[in-house]
Coordinates of C-alpha atoms in Angstrom, one line a residue:
Chain A
M69 CA 3.1 37.3 25.2
K70 CA 6.2 35.6 24.8
T71 CA 5.6 33.4 21.8
L72 CA 4.4 36.7 20.3
M73 CA 7.7 38.4 20.8
S74 CA 9.4 35.5 20.4
M75 CA 8.0 35.7 16.5
I76 CA 8.7 39.3 16.3
M77 CA 12.4 38.6 17.2
F78 CA 12.5 36.2 14.1
G79 CA 10.4 38.1 11.5
A80 CA 12.9 41.0 12.3
L81 CA 15.7 39.1 12.4
G82 CA 14.5 37.6 8.7
I83 CA 14.2 41.2 7.5
V84 CA 18.0 42.2 8.7
L85 CA 19.4 39.7 7.0
T86 CA 17.9 40.5 3.7
L87 CA 18.8 43.9 3.8
V88 CA 22.4 43.1 5.3
L89 CA 23.2 40.3 2.2
F90 CA 21.0 42.7 -0.5
Q91 CA 23.4 45.5 0.5
S92 CA 26.3 43.6 0.5
V93 CA 25.0 43.0 -3.2
K94 CA 25.6 46.5 -4.0
A95 CA 28.8 46.9 -3.2
A96 CA 30.0 44.3 -6.4
E97 CA 31.7 46.7 -9.4
P98 CA 31.8 44.9 -12.6
G99 CA 33.4 45.1 -15.1
A100 CA 37.3 44.3 -14.8
V101 CA 39.5 42.0 -16.2
R102 CA 40.5 39.0 -13.0
E103 CA 43.0 36.4 -13.6
W104 CA 44.2 33.8 -12.1
T105 CA 46.7 31.1 -12.2
I106 CA 45.6 27.8 -10.4
T107 CA 47.6 24.9 -9.6
A108 CA 46.2 21.7 -9.4
Q109 CA 47.9 18.9 -7.3
Q110 CA 46.2 15.7 -6.2
F111 CA 43.3 16.1 -4.6
G112 CA 42.5 20.2 -4.1
Y113 CA 43.1 23.6 -5.9
T114 CA 45.1 26.1 -4.9
P115 CA 43.5 28.8 -4.7
A116 CA 40.2 26.2 -3.8
T117 CA 37.9 29.2 -3.6
F118 CA 38.3 32.6 -5.7
R119 CA 35.9 35.4 -6.6
V120 CA 34.9 37.4 -9.5
N121 CA 31.8 40.1 -10.0
K122 CA 29.6 39.6 -12.3
G123 CA 30.1 40.8 -16.4
D124 CA 34.3 40.3 -15.2
Q125 CA 36.4 38.3 -17.5
V126 CA 38.2 35.9 -16.0
K127 CA 41.4 34.4 -17.5
I128 CA 42.3 31.2 -16.2
T129 CA 45.6 29.5 -16.3
L130 CA 46.0 26.4 -15.4
K131 CA 49.0 24.4 -13.9
A132 CA 49.3 20.6 -13.3
E133 CA 52.1 20.6 -9.9
D134 CA 52.1 16.6 -10.1
V135 CA 49.9 14.6 -12.6
S136 CA 47.6 15.8 -15.0
H137 CA 44.1 17.4 -13.7
G138 CA 40.9 19.4 -15.4
F139 CA 39.3 22.0 -14.4
Y140 CA 35.5 22.1 -15.1
L141 CA 33.3 24.6 -14.4
D142 CA 29.4 23.7 -13.0
G143 CA 27.8 25.7 -15.6
Y144 CA 29.7 27.7 -17.9
D145 CA 30.7 24.8 -20.2
V146 CA 34.7 25.7 -19.9
S147 CA 36.9 22.3 -19.8
I148 CA 40.7 22.3 -20.0
V149 CA 42.9 20.2 -19.3
A150 CA 46.5 20.9 -17.9
R151 CA 49.8 18.3 -17.6
P152 CA 53.0 18.8 -15.6
K153 CA 54.9 21.9 -17.1
E154 CA 52.3 21.5 -19.8
D155 CA 49.4 24.7 -18.6
A156 CA 46.3 25.0 -19.6
H157 CA 44.4 28.6 -20.9
V158 CA 41.0 29.4 -20.5
E159 CA 39.2 32.7 -21.0
F160 CA 35.4 33.5 -20.1
D161 CA 33.1 36.0 -19.3
A162 CA 31.6 35.9 -15.9
N163 CA 27.8 36.3 -17.1
K164 CA 25.9 34.1 -14.6
I165 CA 26.1 34.7 -11.0
G166 CA 26.7 32.1 -8.1
K167 CA 28.7 29.4 -6.9
F168 CA 29.8 27.0 -9.3
P169 CA 32.5 24.2 -8.7
Y170 CA 35.7 23.5 -11.0
R171 CA 36.6 19.5 -10.5
C172 CA 38.7 17.6 -11.8
S173 CA 38.2 16.5 -15.0
E174 CA 40.9 14.4 -15.9
T175 CA 41.4 10.9 -13.8
C176 CA 44.2 11.7 -10.9
G177 CA 43.9 9.3 -7.9
S178 CA 41.7 7.6 -5.3
L179 CA 40.1 10.9 -4.9
H180 CA 40.0 12.9 -8.2
P181 CA 35.9 12.3 -8.3
F182 CA 36.2 15.2 -4.8
M183 CA 38.5 17.7 -5.9
V184 CA 36.5 19.9 -6.3
G185 CA 37.3 24.0 -6.0
E186 CA 35.3 27.2 -5.7
L187 CA 34.2 30.1 -8.7
T188 CA 32.2 32.5 -6.9
V189 CA 30.6 34.9 -9.1
E190 CA 28.9 37.8 -7.0
P191 CA 26.7 39.2 -6.1
N192 CA 25.7 35.2 -5.0
S193 CA 22.1 35.9 -5.2
P194 CA 21.2 32.2 -4.7
R195 CA 23.0 32.0 -1.9
D196 CA 21.8 35.1 0.2
I197 CA 17.5 34.4 -1.4
S198 CA 18.1 31.1 -0.4
L199 CA 18.8 31.5 3.0
T200 CA 16.7 34.3 3.4
L201 CA 13.7 32.0 2.6
A202 CA 14.8 29.1 5.4
V203 CA 14.7 32.2 7.4
V204 CA 10.8 32.6 6.0
V205 CA 10.5 29.0 6.0
M206 CA 10.9 28.7 9.8
V207 CA 8.8 31.9 10.7
G208 CA 5.8 30.8 8.1
T209 CA 5.9 27.3 9.7
L210 CA 6.1 28.8 13.2
A211 CA 3.1 30.8 12.8
Y212 CA 1.1 28.0 11.2
V213 CA 1.5 26.1 14.0
K214 CA 0.8 29.0 15.8
L215 CA -2.5 30.3 13.9
R216 CA -3.9 26.7 13.2
K217 CA -7.1 25.1 14.9
E218 CA -6.0 21.6 16.4
R219 CA -8.9 19.2 16.0
A220 CA -9.8 18.5 19.8
Chain B
M208 CA -13.0 1.4 -1.9
S209 CA -10.9 -0.4 -0.3
A210 CA -9.1 3.0 1.4
K211 CA -9.6 4.1 5.2
V212 CA -9.1 6.1 7.8
T213 CA -7.6 4.1 11.0
E214 CA -7.0 5.7 14.2
Q215 CA -3.7 6.1 13.1
G216 CA -4.9 7.4 9.7
W217 CA -5.4 7.0 6.6
R218 CA -4.6 3.7 4.9
L219 CA -5.1 1.7 2.2
D220 CA -4.7 -2.0 2.8
L221 CA -2.7 -3.3 -0.7
T222 CA -3.5 -7.2 0.5
R223 CA -7.1 -7.1 -0.8
Y224 CA -5.8 -6.7 -4.7
P225 CA -5.8 -10.4 -4.7
L226 CA -3.1 -10.2 -7.5
V227 CA -0.2 -8.3 -4.4
K228 CA -1.7 -10.5 -1.8
R229 CA -0.5 -13.6 -4.0
L230 CA 2.7 -12.1 -4.9
L231 CA 3.6 -10.9 -0.9
Q232 CA 2.7 -14.8 0.1
H233 CA 4.5 -16.8 -2.8
R234 CA 7.7 -18.7 -0.7
A235 CA 9.6 -17.0 -3.8
F236 CA 8.8 -13.2 -3.7
Q237 CA 12.2 -13.0 -1.7
L238 CA 14.4 -14.8 -3.8
L239 CA 13.3 -13.0 -6.9
L240 CA 14.1 -9.8 -5.8
I241 CA 17.8 -11.2 -4.1
L242 CA 18.4 -12.7 -6.9
P243 CA 19.4 -10.1 -9.1
N244 CA 20.7 -8.0 -6.7
L245 CA 22.9 -11.5 -5.7
F246 CA 24.8 -11.1 -9.6
F247 CA 25.4 -7.5 -8.9
F248 CA 27.0 -8.3 -5.1
V249 CA 28.8 -11.4 -6.7
L250 CA 30.3 -8.8 -9.7
V251 CA 30.9 -6.0 -7.4
I252 CA 33.1 -8.1 -5.0
L253 CA 34.9 -9.5 -8.1
T254 CA 35.1 -5.6 -9.8
G255 CA 36.7 -4.5 -6.1
L256 CA 39.0 -7.6 -5.6
I257 CA 40.6 -7.7 -9.4
G258 CA 39.7 -4.8 -11.1
T259 CA 41.5 -2.1 -11.7
P260 CA 42.6 0.1 -8.4
V261 CA 40.9 3.2 -9.9
G262 CA 37.7 3.6 -8.4
N263 CA 35.7 5.6 -11.1
R264 CA 36.7 3.3 -13.1
N265 CA 35.7 0.2 -11.3
F266 CA 32.4 -1.1 -11.2
S267 CA 32.2 -1.8 -7.1
I268 CA 33.5 2.1 -6.6
I269 CA 30.6 3.2 -9.3
F270 CA 28.0 1.2 -8.2
V271 CA 27.4 0.8 -5.3
W272 CA 28.3 4.0 -4.3
I273 CA 27.0 6.3 -6.6
V274 CA 24.0 4.1 -8.5
W275 CA 22.7 1.9 -5.3
W276 CA 23.7 5.1 -3.1
A277 CA 21.7 7.1 -4.3
L278 CA 19.0 4.9 -5.7
L279 CA 18.7 4.2 -1.3
I280 CA 18.6 6.9 -0.4
A281 CA 16.6 9.1 -2.6
F282 CA 13.8 6.5 -3.9
M283 CA 14.2 3.1 -1.9
V284 CA 14.5 4.0 1.6
P285 CA 11.5 7.4 1.4
F286 CA 9.6 5.5 -1.0
G287 CA 10.2 1.5 0.5
A288 CA 10.3 1.7 3.8
R289 CA 13.2 -1.1 4.4
I290 CA 12.3 -2.5 1.0
W291 CA 15.9 -2.9 0.2
C292 CA 16.1 -5.1 3.7
T293 CA 14.1 -7.3 1.3
M294 CA 15.7 -7.5 -1.2
C295 CA 19.4 -7.5 0.5
P296 CA 21.9 -10.6 -0.6
I297 CA 24.2 -9.7 2.2
P298 CA 22.3 -11.9 4.9
A299 CA 20.8 -13.8 2.3
P300 CA 23.9 -16.9 1.9
G301 CA 24.0 -17.3 6.0
E302 CA 20.6 -17.5 6.2
W303 CA 20.4 -20.4 3.2
L304 CA 23.0 -22.0 5.3
D305 CA 21.3 -21.7 8.9
H306 CA 18.0 -23.2 6.1
L307 CA 19.9 -25.7 4.8
A308 CA 16.8 -24.4 2.2
I309 CA 16.9 -21.7 -0.6
L310 CA 13.7 -21.4 -1.9
R311 CA 11.0 -24.1 0.0
K312 CA 10.9 -23.9 3.2
G313 CA 13.7 -25.1 5.6
K314 CA 14.9 -25.5 9.1
E315 CA 14.9 -22.6 11.5
K316 CA 16.5 -22.6 15.4
K317 CA 14.3 -21.8 18.1
L318 CA 13.2 -18.2 18.3
A319 CA 15.1 -18.1 21.7
I320 CA 18.3 -19.4 20.6
A321 CA 18.4 -15.5 19.3
A322 CA 16.5 -14.0 21.5
Q323 CA 18.3 -14.9 24.9
G324 CA 21.3 -15.5 23.4
W325 CA 22.3 -12.3 21.9
P326 CA 23.4 -10.3 25.0
K327 CA 20.6 -8.5 26.4
R328 CA 23.1 -5.0 25.9
F329 CA 23.4 -5.2 22.5
K330 CA 19.7 -5.4 22.2
N331 CA 19.5 -2.2 20.6
I332 CA 21.0 -0.4 17.6
W333 CA 24.5 1.3 19.6
L334 CA 26.3 -1.1 17.5
Q335 CA 24.6 0.0 14.5
N336 CA 25.5 3.5 15.2
A337 CA 29.3 2.3 16.2
S338 CA 29.6 0.3 12.9
F339 CA 27.8 2.8 10.4
L340 CA 30.8 5.4 12.3
S341 CA 33.8 3.3 11.3
V342 CA 32.7 3.2 8.1
A343 CA 32.0 6.6 7.2
L344 CA 35.1 7.7 9.7
F345 CA 37.1 5.4 7.1
S346 CA 34.8 6.5 4.1
A347 CA 37.8 9.0 2.2
I348 CA 39.2 5.1 1.7
I349 CA 36.0 3.1 1.8
L350 CA 34.6 4.8 -1.2
T351 CA 37.4 5.3 -3.5
R352 CA 39.6 1.7 -3.2
P353 CA 37.6 -0.3 -4.6
L354 CA 39.7 -4.2 -2.8
A355 CA 38.5 -1.7 0.6
T356 CA 35.0 -1.9 -0.6
S357 CA 35.7 -5.2 -1.0
L358 CA 36.6 -5.6 1.6
V359 CA 34.3 -4.5 4.1
L360 CA 31.2 -5.9 2.4
L361 CA 32.8 -9.4 2.2
A362 CA 33.4 -8.8 6.4
F363 CA 29.4 -7.9 6.3
I364 CA 28.4 -11.3 4.7
G365 CA 31.2 -12.8 6.9
L366 CA 29.5 -11.5 10.0
A367 CA 26.0 -12.2 8.5
I368 CA 26.7 -16.0 7.9
A369 CA 28.6 -16.4 11.1
L370 CA 25.8 -14.6 12.4
S371 CA 23.1 -16.7 11.0
L372 CA 24.7 -19.7 12.1
K373 CA 25.1 -19.0 15.5
F374 CA 21.4 -17.2 16.5
G375 CA 19.5 -18.4 13.1
K376 CA 16.9 -14.9 12.2
R377 CA 18.4 -11.8 11.1
V378 CA 20.9 -11.0 13.9
F379 CA 23.2 -9.3 11.6
C380 CA 20.2 -7.1 9.9
R381 CA 18.5 -6.2 13.3
Y382 CA 21.6 -5.2 15.5
V383 CA 25.0 -4.5 13.3
C384 CA 24.3 -4.4 9.9
P385 CA 25.6 -0.3 9.3
V386 CA 23.0 0.3 7.0
G387 CA 20.1 -1.5 8.0
G388 CA 20.5 0.3 11.1
F389 CA 19.7 4.0 9.4
I390 CA 17.2 2.5 6.6
G391 CA 15.3 1.8 9.9
L392 CA 15.2 5.1 11.3
Y393 CA 14.2 7.0 8.0
S394 CA 12.1 4.1 7.0
M395 CA 9.6 5.8 9.6
T396 CA 8.8 8.4 6.8
A397 CA 8.2 5.8 4.1
P398 CA 4.4 6.1 2.7
L399 CA 4.9 1.8 3.3
E400 CA 4.0 -0.5 5.6
L401 CA 3.2 -3.9 7.2
R402 CA 1.3 -4.2 9.4
V403 CA -1.8 -6.9 11.6
K404 CA -5.0 -5.4 10.2
D405 CA -6.7 -6.3 13.8
P406 CA -4.6 -6.5 16.6
S407 CA -7.5 -8.4 18.3
V408 CA -7.4 -10.6 16.6
C409 CA -4.0 -12.0 17.7
L410 CA -4.5 -11.3 20.9
K411 CA -6.4 -14.3 20.8
H412 CA -4.5 -16.6 18.6
T413 CA -2.3 -18.5 20.9
E414 CA 0.0 -20.1 18.7
K415 CA 1.7 -17.4 16.9
E416 CA 3.0 -18.9 13.9
C417 CA 4.4 -15.3 13.2
I418 CA 6.9 -15.7 15.6
Q419 CA 7.3 -19.6 16.1
G420 CA 7.4 -19.7 12.4
S421 CA 4.7 -22.8 10.6
P422 CA 5.5 -24.9 7.6
N423 CA 4.7 -22.0 5.2
G424 CA 7.2 -20.2 6.5
Y425 CA 9.5 -18.8 9.2
G426 CA 9.3 -16.9 12.8
C427 CA 9.9 -12.9 11.6
P428 CA 13.5 -13.4 11.3
W429 CA 13.3 -9.7 12.4
L430 CA 12.6 -10.9 16.4
E431 CA 9.4 -8.9 15.8
Y432 CA 6.3 -9.9 16.9
P433 CA 4.1 -8.1 14.8
G434 CA 0.8 -8.3 16.4
N435 CA 2.7 -5.6 18.7
M436 CA 4.2 -3.7 15.6
V437 CA 3.8 0.3 15.2
R438 CA 6.6 1.0 13.5
N439 CA 8.6 0.8 10.7
T440 CA 12.0 0.4 11.9
Y441 CA 12.3 -2.5 13.0
C442 CA 10.9 -4.5 10.6
G443 CA 12.1 -6.1 7.8
M444 CA 9.9 -6.5 5.2
C445 CA 10.9 -10.3 4.2
T446 CA 6.7 -11.1 4.6
E447 CA 7.5 -14.1 6.3
C448 CA 5.1 -13.3 8.7
L449 CA 2.1 -12.5 5.3
K450 CA 2.4 -16.1 5.0
T451 CA 2.4 -17.6 7.9
C452 CA -0.5 -15.8 9.7
P453 CA -2.9 -18.4 9.3
K454 CA -5.9 -15.5 10.2
D455 CA -4.8 -13.9 7.2
N456 CA -4.7 -10.6 9.7
V457 CA -1.0 -9.4 8.7
T458 CA -1.6 -6.1 5.3
V459 CA 0.9 -3.8 3.9
N460 CA -0.4 0.0 3.2
L461 CA -0.1 2.3 2.2
R462 CA -0.5 5.5 3.8
L463 CA 0.9 8.7 4.9
F464 CA 4.7 10.0 4.6
G465 CA 5.7 10.4 8.3
S466 CA 3.4 8.6 9.7
D467 CA 5.7 7.0 12.3
L468 CA 7.2 9.9 13.4
F469 CA 4.2 10.7 16.0
V470 CA 4.4 6.6 17.3
A471 CA 5.8 7.3 20.7
R472 CA 6.6 3.9 21.3
G473 CA 9.5 2.1 20.7
R474 CA 11.2 6.3 21.6
G475 CA 15.0 5.7 23.0
L476 CA 18.7 7.0 23.1
D477 CA 19.9 4.9 20.9
E478 CA 17.7 5.6 18.0
A479 CA 17.9 9.5 18.9
Y480 CA 21.7 9.1 18.4
K481 CA 21.0 7.3 14.9
A482 CA 19.5 11.0 13.7
F483 CA 22.4 12.8 15.3
I484 CA 24.8 10.5 13.3
M485 CA 23.7 10.9 10.1
T486 CA 22.1 14.5 10.5
T487 CA 26.2 15.5 11.0
C488 CA 27.3 12.8 8.5
A489 CA 25.1 14.7 5.5
V490 CA 26.8 17.9 6.7
V491 CA 30.5 16.6 7.3
Y492 CA 30.2 14.2 4.1
S493 CA 29.6 17.6 2.2
V494 CA 32.0 19.6 3.5
V495 CA 34.5 16.6 3.2
M496 CA 33.4 14.9 -0.1
L497 CA 32.0 18.1 -1.5
G498 CA 33.6 20.7 -0.5
P499 CA 36.9 22.5 -2.7
W500 CA 38.9 21.9 1.1
S501 CA 42.0 19.7 0.0
W502 CA 43.3 19.5 3.3
L503 CA 40.4 17.8 4.8
K504 CA 40.3 15.5 1.8
D505 CA 43.7 14.4 3.0
W506 CA 43.0 14.0 6.8
A507 CA 39.6 12.1 5.9
N508 CA 42.2 10.1 3.4
I509 CA 44.7 8.7 6.4
H510 CA 47.5 10.7 4.7
S511 CA 49.6 11.1 8.0
I512 CA 48.1 9.1 11.3
P513 CA 48.2 12.4 12.6
E514 CA 46.1 14.9 10.6
F515 CA 44.3 11.0 10.5
G516 CA 44.0 11.8 14.2
A517 CA 42.8 15.3 14.1
Y518 CA 40.1 14.6 11.7
A519 CA 38.9 11.1 13.4
A520 CA 38.7 13.7 17.0
L521 CA 36.7 16.3 14.8
F522 CA 34.3 13.5 13.4
L523 CA 33.9 11.7 15.8
G524 CA 33.5 14.9 18.6
S525 CA 30.8 16.6 16.2
N526 CA 28.5 13.1 15.9
L527 CA 28.9 12.0 19.2
L528 CA 29.0 15.5 21.3
I529 CA 28.9 18.7 19.3
V530 CA 25.7 17.8 17.5
P531 CA 23.8 16.1 20.5
G532 CA 25.0 18.6 22.7
L533 CA 23.7 21.9 20.5
W534 CA 20.1 19.5 20.6
L535 CA 20.3 19.1 23.9
L536 CA 21.1 23.2 24.3
A537 CA 18.0 23.7 22.2
V538 CA 15.7 21.7 23.9
W539 CA 17.0 22.7 27.4
I540 CA 16.2 26.2 26.3
G541 CA 12.4 25.2 25.2
Q542 CA 11.9 23.6 27.9
R543 CA 12.3 26.2 30.4
L544 CA 10.1 28.4 27.1
A545 CA 6.9 25.9 27.6
G546 CA 7.4 26.0 31.7
K547 CA 5.7 22.9 33.2
P548 CA 2.8 21.1 31.5
S549 CA -0.9 22.2 32.5
G550 CA -2.5 20.1 34.9
N551 CA -1.2 16.8 36.6
T552 CA 2.5 18.6 36.4
T553 CA 3.9 14.5 38.1
N554 CA 4.3 13.8 34.6
A555 CA 6.2 16.5 33.5
P556 CA 8.7 14.8 30.7
T557 CA 12.5 14.8 31.8
L558 CA 14.8 16.8 30.1
K559 CA 16.6 13.6 28.7
K560 CA 13.1 12.4 27.3
L561 CA 12.6 15.2 25.5
W562 CA 16.1 15.5 24.6
I563 CA 15.4 11.9 23.0
D564 CA 11.5 12.6 21.9
E565 CA 12.6 15.8 19.9
A566 CA 15.7 14.5 18.0
Y567 CA 13.2 12.5 15.5
A568 CA 12.2 15.8 14.0
L569 CA 15.8 15.1 12.6
V570 CA 14.9 12.7 11.0
P571 CA 12.9 14.6 7.6
M572 CA 15.9 17.1 7.6
G573 CA 18.5 14.5 8.1
L574 CA 17.2 12.4 5.3
I575 CA 16.4 15.1 3.1
G576 CA 19.9 16.5 3.7
W577 CA 21.1 13.0 2.2
I578 CA 19.1 13.4 -1.1
A579 CA 20.8 16.2 -0.7
F580 CA 24.2 15.7 -1.1
S581 CA 23.2 12.3 -2.7
L582 CA 21.7 15.0 -6.2
S583 CA 24.9 16.8 -6.5
F584 CA 27.0 13.7 -5.9
L585 CA 24.7 11.3 -8.9
F586 CA 24.2 14.1 -11.4
V587 CA 28.2 15.0 -11.7
N588 CA 29.6 11.5 -11.1
G589 CA 26.9 9.4 -12.6
S590 CA 28.2 9.2 -15.9
Y591 CA 31.0 6.6 -14.8
A592 CA 28.6 3.9 -14.4
I593 CA 28.0 4.5 -18.6
P594 CA 31.3 3.1 -19.9
L595 CA 31.7 0.8 -16.4
L596 CA 28.3 -1.5 -18.0
S597 CA 30.9 -2.1 -20.7
D598 CA 33.9 -2.3 -18.6
P599 CA 33.5 -3.1 -15.4
F600 CA 37.2 -4.5 -14.3
G601 CA 38.5 -1.9 -16.0
W602 CA 40.6 -3.8 -18.2
G603 CA 39.7 -2.5 -21.4
W604 CA 36.4 -4.7 -21.9
N605 CA 33.8 -3.6 -24.9
L606 CA 30.8 -5.3 -23.7
I607 CA 28.6 -3.2 -25.2
G608 CA 29.7 -0.1 -27.0
T609 CA 29.8 2.3 -24.2
V610 CA 33.3 2.1 -23.2
D611 CA 34.5 5.4 -24.2
F612 CA 31.7 7.3 -23.5
H613 CA 33.8 9.8 -21.1
W614 CA 32.4 11.6 -17.8
T615 CA 29.7 14.1 -18.3
P616 CA 28.5 15.9 -15.5
F617 CA 24.8 16.4 -15.9
V618 CA 23.2 19.7 -15.2
P619 CA 25.5 20.5 -11.9
D620 CA 24.5 23.7 -12.1
L621 CA 21.0 23.6 -12.0
V622 CA 21.2 20.0 -9.1
K623 CA 21.1 23.4 -6.3
Y624 CA 17.9 24.1 -7.4
I625 CA 16.0 21.0 -6.6
Q626 CA 18.6 20.8 -3.5
V627 CA 17.2 24.3 -2.5
P628 CA 13.6 23.2 -1.8
L629 CA 14.3 20.1 -0.8
L630 CA 15.8 21.4 2.1
L631 CA 13.2 24.5 2.9
G632 CA 10.6 21.3 2.4
G633 CA 12.5 18.7 4.7
L634 CA 12.9 22.7 7.1
S635 CA 9.6 22.6 7.4
L636 CA 8.6 19.0 8.3
S637 CA 11.1 19.3 10.7
I638 CA 9.6 21.9 12.8
L639 CA 6.3 20.7 12.0
T640 CA 7.9 16.9 13.3
A641 CA 9.0 18.8 16.7
Y642 CA 6.0 20.6 16.8
R643 CA 3.4 17.2 17.4
I644 CA 6.8 15.8 19.1
A645 CA 6.1 18.5 21.7
R646 CA 2.1 18.2 22.0
Q647 CA 3.1 14.7 22.9
H648 CA 3.5 16.4 26.0
F649 CA 2.3 19.9 25.8
A650 CA -0.8 22.6 25.5
Q651 CA -0.5 24.2 22.6
S652 CA 1.4 27.4 23.2
Q653 CA 3.3 25.8 25.8
A654 CA 4.6 23.0 22.6
F655 CA 4.9 25.9 20.6
R656 CA 7.5 28.0 22.9
L657 CA 9.5 24.6 22.8
T658 CA 9.6 24.0 19.0
I659 CA 11.2 27.7 18.7
P660 CA 14.5 26.9 20.1
V661 CA 14.8 23.8 18.0
A662 CA 13.4 25.6 15.2
A663 CA 15.7 28.1 15.1
L664 CA 18.5 25.5 15.4
L665 CA 17.2 23.1 12.5
T666 CA 17.1 26.6 9.8
I667 CA 20.8 26.8 10.8
I668 CA 21.4 23.1 9.6
T669 CA 19.6 24.1 7.1
S670 CA 21.4 27.0 6.2
L671 CA 24.9 25.3 6.7
F672 CA 23.9 23.1 4.1
M673 CA 23.2 25.9 1.1
F674 CA 26.4 27.6 1.8
L675 CA 27.7 24.8 1.2
Y676 CA 25.8 24.1 -1.4
L677 CA 25.6 27.9 -3.2

């Protein structure tokens, strides 16, 4: 009985989690022009994270505070380089959903390979679905061990 | 058909193939694997010492911490167990000095010098836990500064030589090496093992060349007795016992993944902590190295002493207290849900015993967590290796014409689609492992109830990885 209750609880938790996550997805309002000025300094970006909606036109100005820094956006083939007192600009359509790290593409010091920021294009369904799948896998694996017949 | 199902499960004896057997028994086998790695190792040391200080333009940083690391964690350990230990060049100079021989069988110290001389309180992997945590704590320095990488590797080789000369055997590998500790833990998952064919043959055979040595080879450098070995954890796969056994009773088997995780003998708190530390570090590295929080990178990079102190407290606290504490809480809840074992209740496992045993369920998830972390790093930064083939020191050479190859991330937006199935698979395997370990103590329904909170915690850890990557 305890077992059945536990499984029902975990199953319900998975369903509630899924509903909550996909409700938040519906709230997105696409189509706006989003302008961001990103300041790069060893070894990070300000803002370090920003969010837009799918379909938004994103305009980015990159400022380098100390040495030259790059802005390479995973998945969007966007790459610019700013130098001190020499800003760089780029525009692109946020037409892919999910979280996309942006990275420094100009060697800027010891932690250069770790200089990362994050653009999230809502709805971040890949993450929502993956988190839901984690719950499903847990419940599924528990159900498997519960229901399978063990060899004597 | 040479495959068979033993008490331990399916096994395929690879020494049934004459070519494989001859290769493994040949004295040059290990040396042939070590030599190319020794060449790269020397290059790593030299480039670190006298090459450019810019990490991503120096062979030492890119080839050790990206290429070698990814190969180790994603291929060598999960598929080859301690195959890296077979070919690792770090203990070789010490071993050669101790043996006064390289290829032929040289002299060797008596087993008692290492077995009795090495302090009893360190006959475990606590030193390896400490050495791994030390390297990991300073990883923002060691992984990015070529000089630091070289000095750390030189320290390892110096210590390995000193311990070889003092104790003989591979005392450094067995008890000190920070890499060897986690390779041992994760090698339990590998589908490869070195074992005796028939333990009863060993029981009747009194000479024990496998531990004493013979003209054909050395006594086990890892201080193991092959006749008694049931897990990969401390077998360095040096193949010396294949050379020394006069009964032809040692073999290398293919087997199913994860076979050792269910072997109850040999489990201990030191190994459990290794599992906690490795899982925690995979999460912490993902946060610090791959996350967007530059202040945290500054802390890890010793921007200031108070900030680094805070980072050290967080890092060590999460590794040594928070994650083990959460695991203890999950197991405690599970134990309460499970109730007392049916039948002979005097054999009821203590909470500590369950905490330790269930910690091995973290092994599949920890290993896959490290693979997921390393893949994102390899795919994004692996291209730094291409120009370094032409210019390992960063001095402007162009040996093979690749120096102008620019940093080009390899399908970085697709990495998550590899990471997610891996992490989900790791979650499922870890839950199954937790349950099977619980079954060693409890009846089916009780084991299931014990597993529920453990599975919930494993799911939270998996979700944390996903939250960081997606």
